[in-house]
Amino acid sequence: MLIDSHCHLVYQGLVERQAEVLANARAAGVDGFLNISTREREWDEVVAVAEREPDVWATVGIHPHEADQHADLGREKLLAASDHPKVIGLGESGLDYYYDKSDRDVQRDLFRMHIGVARETGLPLVIHTRDADRDTADILADEMGKGAFPALIHCFTASPAFGRQVLEMGLTISLSGIVTFKNAVELQEFAKEIPAGRLLVETDSPFLAPVPHRGKKCEPAFVRNTAEFVADLRGVNVEELAATTTANFFALFTKAGRKGAA
Ligand SMILES: [Zn+2]
Ligand SMILES: [Zn+2]
């Protein structure tokens, strides 16, 4: 049993062959999928996949790239959308200073708004952060000081120092196919030190196909390649890594295990 903790099943590249990519993944032993939202207008479609497929869950939230378009979203809308039984988390939200597609102040405001809703609902926040280690850590520390909330860093590519900081704050770390890339030496070293109970794996499909699928459209079945690679790094077999990361998923996303949500 293996769970893809982060995929975009309604994005181009997957949406056209959604049934096929889900079947491929199930055949590869992947039997849980967290379908991630990035903007308000896709929430209904993202949640609809989860309504249709028993092993798919959904998040609602605003990606930092989309922050400018959602400056006036308001927490009530997010709160209301998060009430759906198959919505088990929030996000992806956070800071992206690499592409800088939205005003940084708006990114930070929306990130804090998502954190507030995570604290209030107890739903974990799926955090996207790129080239923004310092501001992300500062906001997390400040907000944790106001009251704890569950969260994970998805597609972790930041520095080991940042990784240790967020682990200390109680966050979980999710590794994508990037960890399999030949030049990801620092990330591979850090992957060995993440505590077993705080680790997840994901594809972020349709992006970031892991080795040996690089250059292809990424799909959830490929989470197995990332799991095998990470298991090898950590000196455990893939079955053990699959069992651990699956247990971690349900321990973090507690709503996935609730009656009526599965
Ligand atoms: Zn992301
Ligand atoms: Zn994503």
Coordinates of C-alpha atoms and ligand atoms in Angstrom, one line a residue:
M1 CA 0.0 0.0 0.0
L2 CA 1.3 3.4 -1.1
I3 CA -0.3 6.8 -1.1
D4 CA 0.5 9.7 -3.5
S5 CA 0.2 12.6 -1.0
H6 CA 0.2 15.3 -3.7
C7 CA -1.2 15.1 -7.3
H8 CA -3.1 17.3 -9.6
L9 CA -5.6 15.0 -11.3
V10 CA -7.5 17.8 -12.9
Y11 CA -4.5 19.4 -14.6
Q12 CA -3.8 19.0 -18.3
G13 CA -1.8 15.9 -18.9
L14 CA -3.7 13.9 -16.3
V15 CA -7.3 15.1 -16.7
E16 CA -7.6 13.7 -20.3
R17 CA -6.7 10.2 -19.1
Q18 CA -7.7 10.4 -15.5
A19 CA -9.3 6.9 -15.3
E20 CA -6.3 5.4 -17.0
V21 CA -3.7 7.1 -14.8
L22 CA -5.7 6.0 -11.7
A23 CA -5.9 2.4 -13.0
N24 CA -2.1 2.5 -13.7
A25 CA -1.4 3.7 -10.2
R26 CA -3.7 1.1 -8.6
A27 CA -2.0 -1.6 -10.6
A28 CA 1.4 -0.4 -9.3
G29 CA 0.1 -0.7 -5.7
V30 CA -0.9 3.0 -5.1
D31 CA -4.2 3.0 -3.4
G32 CA -4.6 6.5 -2.1
F33 CA -4.4 9.9 -3.8
L34 CA -4.6 13.4 -2.4
N35 CA -5.9 15.6 -5.2
I36 CA -4.6 19.2 -4.6
S37 CA -6.2 22.5 -5.4
T38 CA -4.4 25.6 -6.6
R39 CA -7.2 28.1 -7.3
E40 CA -10.8 28.7 -6.3
R41 CA -12.3 28.0 -9.7
E42 CA -11.0 24.4 -9.7
W43 CA -12.2 23.5 -6.2
D44 CA -15.4 21.9 -7.4
E45 CA -13.7 19.8 -10.0
V46 CA -11.0 18.7 -7.6
V47 CA -13.6 17.7 -5.0
A48 CA -15.8 16.0 -7.7
V49 CA -13.0 13.5 -8.5
A50 CA -12.9 12.7 -4.8
E51 CA -16.6 12.2 -4.7
R52 CA -16.4 9.8 -7.7
E53 CA -13.4 7.8 -6.6
P54 CA -13.4 6.1 -3.2
D55 CA -9.5 6.2 -2.8
V56 CA -9.2 9.9 -3.8
W57 CA -9.3 12.8 -1.3
A58 CA -9.1 16.5 -1.9
T59 CA -7.7 19.7 -0.6
V60 CA -9.0 23.3 -1.1
G61 CA -6.7 26.3 -1.2
I62 CA -4.8 28.9 -3.2
H63 CA -1.3 28.3 -4.6
P64 CA 1.1 31.3 -4.1
H65 CA 1.2 31.8 -7.9
E66 CA -2.5 32.5 -7.8
A67 CA -2.4 34.8 -4.8
D68 CA -3.0 38.0 -6.8
Q69 CA -6.2 36.6 -8.3
H70 CA -7.5 35.7 -4.8
A71 CA -6.5 38.7 -2.7
D72 CA -10.1 39.1 -1.6
L73 CA -11.0 35.5 -1.2
G74 CA -11.7 35.7 2.5
R75 CA -11.5 33.0 5.1
E76 CA -15.2 32.2 5.1
K77 CA -15.1 30.8 1.6
L78 CA -12.2 28.5 2.5
L79 CA -13.8 27.5 5.7
A80 CA -17.0 26.6 4.0
A81 CA -15.3 24.6 1.2
S82 CA -13.2 22.7 3.7
D83 CA -16.4 21.3 5.3
H84 CA -17.0 18.8 2.6
P85 CA -16.4 15.2 3.9
K86 CA -13.8 14.4 1.3
V87 CA -11.8 17.6 1.8
I88 CA -9.2 16.4 4.3
G89 CA -6.6 19.2 4.0
L90 CA -6.0 22.8 2.9
G91 CA -3.7 24.1 0.2
E92 CA -1.5 24.2 -1.5
S93 CA -0.6 27.5 0.0
G94 CA 2.7 29.2 0.9
L95 CA 5.4 31.4 -0.7
D96 CA 7.1 31.2 -4.1
Y97 CA 9.8 33.8 -4.5
Y98 CA 11.4 31.9 -7.4
Y99 CA 8.7 32.6 -10.0
D100 CA 7.3 35.6 -8.1
K101 CA 4.0 35.3 -10.0
S102 CA 2.1 37.2 -7.3
D103 CA 2.9 40.1 -5.0
R104 CA 4.8 38.9 -2.0
D105 CA 2.7 40.7 0.5
V106 CA -0.5 39.1 -0.9
Q107 CA 1.3 35.7 -0.9
R108 CA 2.1 36.2 2.8
D109 CA -1.4 37.4 3.7
L110 CA -3.0 34.4 2.0
F111 CA -0.5 32.0 3.6
R112 CA -1.4 33.3 7.1
M113 CA -5.1 33.1 6.2
H114 CA -4.7 29.4 5.3
I115 CA -2.8 28.8 8.6
G116 CA -5.7 30.4 10.5
V117 CA -8.2 28.0 8.9
A118 CA -5.9 25.0 9.5
R119 CA -5.7 26.0 13.2
E120 CA -9.5 26.4 13.4
T121 CA -10.5 23.3 11.5
G122 CA -7.6 21.0 12.5
L123 CA -7.1 20.2 8.8
P124 CA -3.4 19.9 7.8
L125 CA -2.0 22.7 5.5
V126 CA -0.1 21.5 2.4
I127 CA 2.7 24.1 2.2
H128 CA 4.4 25.1 -1.1
T129 CA 7.6 27.0 -0.5
R130 CA 10.3 27.9 -3.0
D131 CA 13.3 30.3 -2.6
A132 CA 11.5 31.6 0.5
D133 CA 13.0 29.6 3.4
R134 CA 13.4 32.6 5.7
D135 CA 9.9 34.1 5.3
T136 CA 8.3 30.7 5.4
A137 CA 10.1 29.8 8.6
D138 CA 9.4 33.2 10.2
I139 CA 5.7 33.0 9.4
L140 CA 5.4 29.4 10.7
A141 CA 7.2 30.2 13.9
D142 CA 5.1 33.3 14.5
E143 CA 1.8 31.5 13.7
M144 CA 2.8 28.4 15.8
G145 CA 3.3 30.9 18.7
K146 CA -0.4 31.8 18.4
G147 CA -1.5 28.2 18.5
A148 CA -0.4 24.9 16.9
F149 CA -1.7 23.7 13.6
P150 CA -1.0 20.6 11.5
A151 CA 1.1 21.1 8.3
L152 CA 3.5 19.6 5.9
I153 CA 6.1 20.9 3.4
H154 CA 5.3 19.4 0.0
C155 CA 7.8 18.7 -2.7
F156 CA 10.6 19.5 -0.2
T157 CA 13.6 21.1 -2.0
A158 CA 14.7 23.6 0.6
S159 CA 17.9 23.6 2.6
P160 CA 18.6 21.0 5.4
A161 CA 18.7 23.9 7.9
F162 CA 15.1 24.9 6.9
G163 CA 14.1 21.2 7.0
R164 CA 15.4 20.8 10.6
Q165 CA 13.7 24.1 11.6
V166 CA 10.3 22.9 10.4
L167 CA 10.7 19.4 11.8
E168 CA 11.4 21.1 15.2
M169 CA 8.1 22.9 14.8
G170 CA 6.3 19.6 14.3
L171 CA 5.8 19.6 10.5
T172 CA 5.9 16.6 8.2
I173 CA 8.1 16.6 5.1
S174 CA 6.9 15.2 1.7
L175 CA 9.5 14.1 -0.9
S176 CA 8.7 14.2 -4.6
G177 CA 10.6 12.8 -7.7
I178 CA 13.1 15.6 -7.3
V179 CA 14.9 13.5 -4.7
T180 CA 15.7 10.9 -7.4
F181 CA 17.5 13.5 -9.6
K182 CA 21.2 13.0 -10.0
N183 CA 22.1 16.5 -8.9
A184 CA 19.9 16.4 -5.8
V185 CA 22.8 15.3 -3.6
E186 CA 22.0 17.6 -0.6
L187 CA 18.4 16.7 -0.6
Q188 CA 19.3 13.0 -0.8
E189 CA 21.5 13.4 2.3
F190 CA 18.7 15.3 4.1
A191 CA 16.2 12.5 3.2
K192 CA 18.2 10.1 5.3
E193 CA 17.7 12.2 8.5
I194 CA 14.0 12.9 8.3
P195 CA 12.4 10.9 11.2
A196 CA 10.5 7.9 9.9
G197 CA 7.3 9.2 11.5
R198 CA 7.4 12.5 9.7
L199 CA 7.9 11.4 6.1
L200 CA 5.6 11.3 3.1
V201 CA 6.1 10.7 -0.6
E202 CA 4.3 12.3 -3.5
T203 CA 4.5 12.9 -7.3
D204 CA 3.2 16.4 -7.7
S205 CA 2.1 15.0 -11.1
P206 CA 1.7 16.0 -13.9
F207 CA 5.1 17.6 -13.0
L208 CA 8.5 16.3 -11.9
A209 CA 8.6 12.7 -13.2
P210 CA 11.1 10.7 -11.1
V211 CA 14.0 8.7 -12.5
P212 CA 13.6 6.6 -14.7
H213 CA 10.7 8.4 -16.2
R214 CA 12.3 11.9 -16.6
G215 CA 11.0 13.8 -19.6
K216 CA 7.7 11.9 -19.5
K217 CA 4.4 13.3 -18.1
C218 CA 4.4 12.4 -14.5
E219 CA 1.5 10.3 -13.1
P220 CA 0.7 9.0 -9.7
A221 CA 1.9 5.4 -10.4
F222 CA 5.4 6.9 -10.4
V223 CA 5.3 7.5 -6.6
R224 CA 6.5 3.9 -6.4
N225 CA 9.8 4.9 -8.0
T226 CA 10.3 7.7 -5.5
A227 CA 9.4 5.4 -2.7
E228 CA 11.9 2.8 -3.9
F229 CA 14.6 5.4 -4.2
V230 CA 14.0 6.9 -0.7
A231 CA 13.8 3.4 0.8
D232 CA 17.1 2.6 -0.7
L233 CA 18.6 5.8 0.6
R234 CA 17.4 5.1 4.1
G235 CA 18.4 1.4 4.1
V236 CA 14.9 0.0 4.4
N237 CA 12.9 -2.1 2.0
V238 CA 10.2 -0.4 0.0
E239 CA 7.4 -2.3 1.7
E240 CA 8.5 -0.9 5.0
L241 CA 8.7 2.6 3.6
A242 CA 5.3 2.3 2.0
A243 CA 3.8 1.1 5.3
T244 CA 5.4 3.9 7.3
T245 CA 4.4 6.7 4.9
T246 CA 0.9 5.4 4.6
A247 CA 0.6 5.3 8.4
N248 CA 2.0 8.8 8.5
F249 CA -0.6 10.0 6.0
F250 CA -3.5 8.7 8.0
A251 CA -2.0 10.0 11.3
L252 CA -1.7 13.5 9.8
F253 CA -4.8 13.6 7.6
T254 CA -7.1 12.2 10.3
K255 CA -10.3 13.2 8.4
A256 CA -9.4 10.6 5.8
G257 CA -10.0 7.8 8.3
R258 CA -13.3 9.2 9.5
K259 CA -16.6 7.5 8.7
G260 CA -18.3 9.0 5.6
A261 CA -14.9 10.4 4.4
A262 CA -13.5 7.1 3.1
Ligands
ZN1 ZN 3.7 23.1 -5.0
ZN2 ZN 1.3 20.9 -6.4

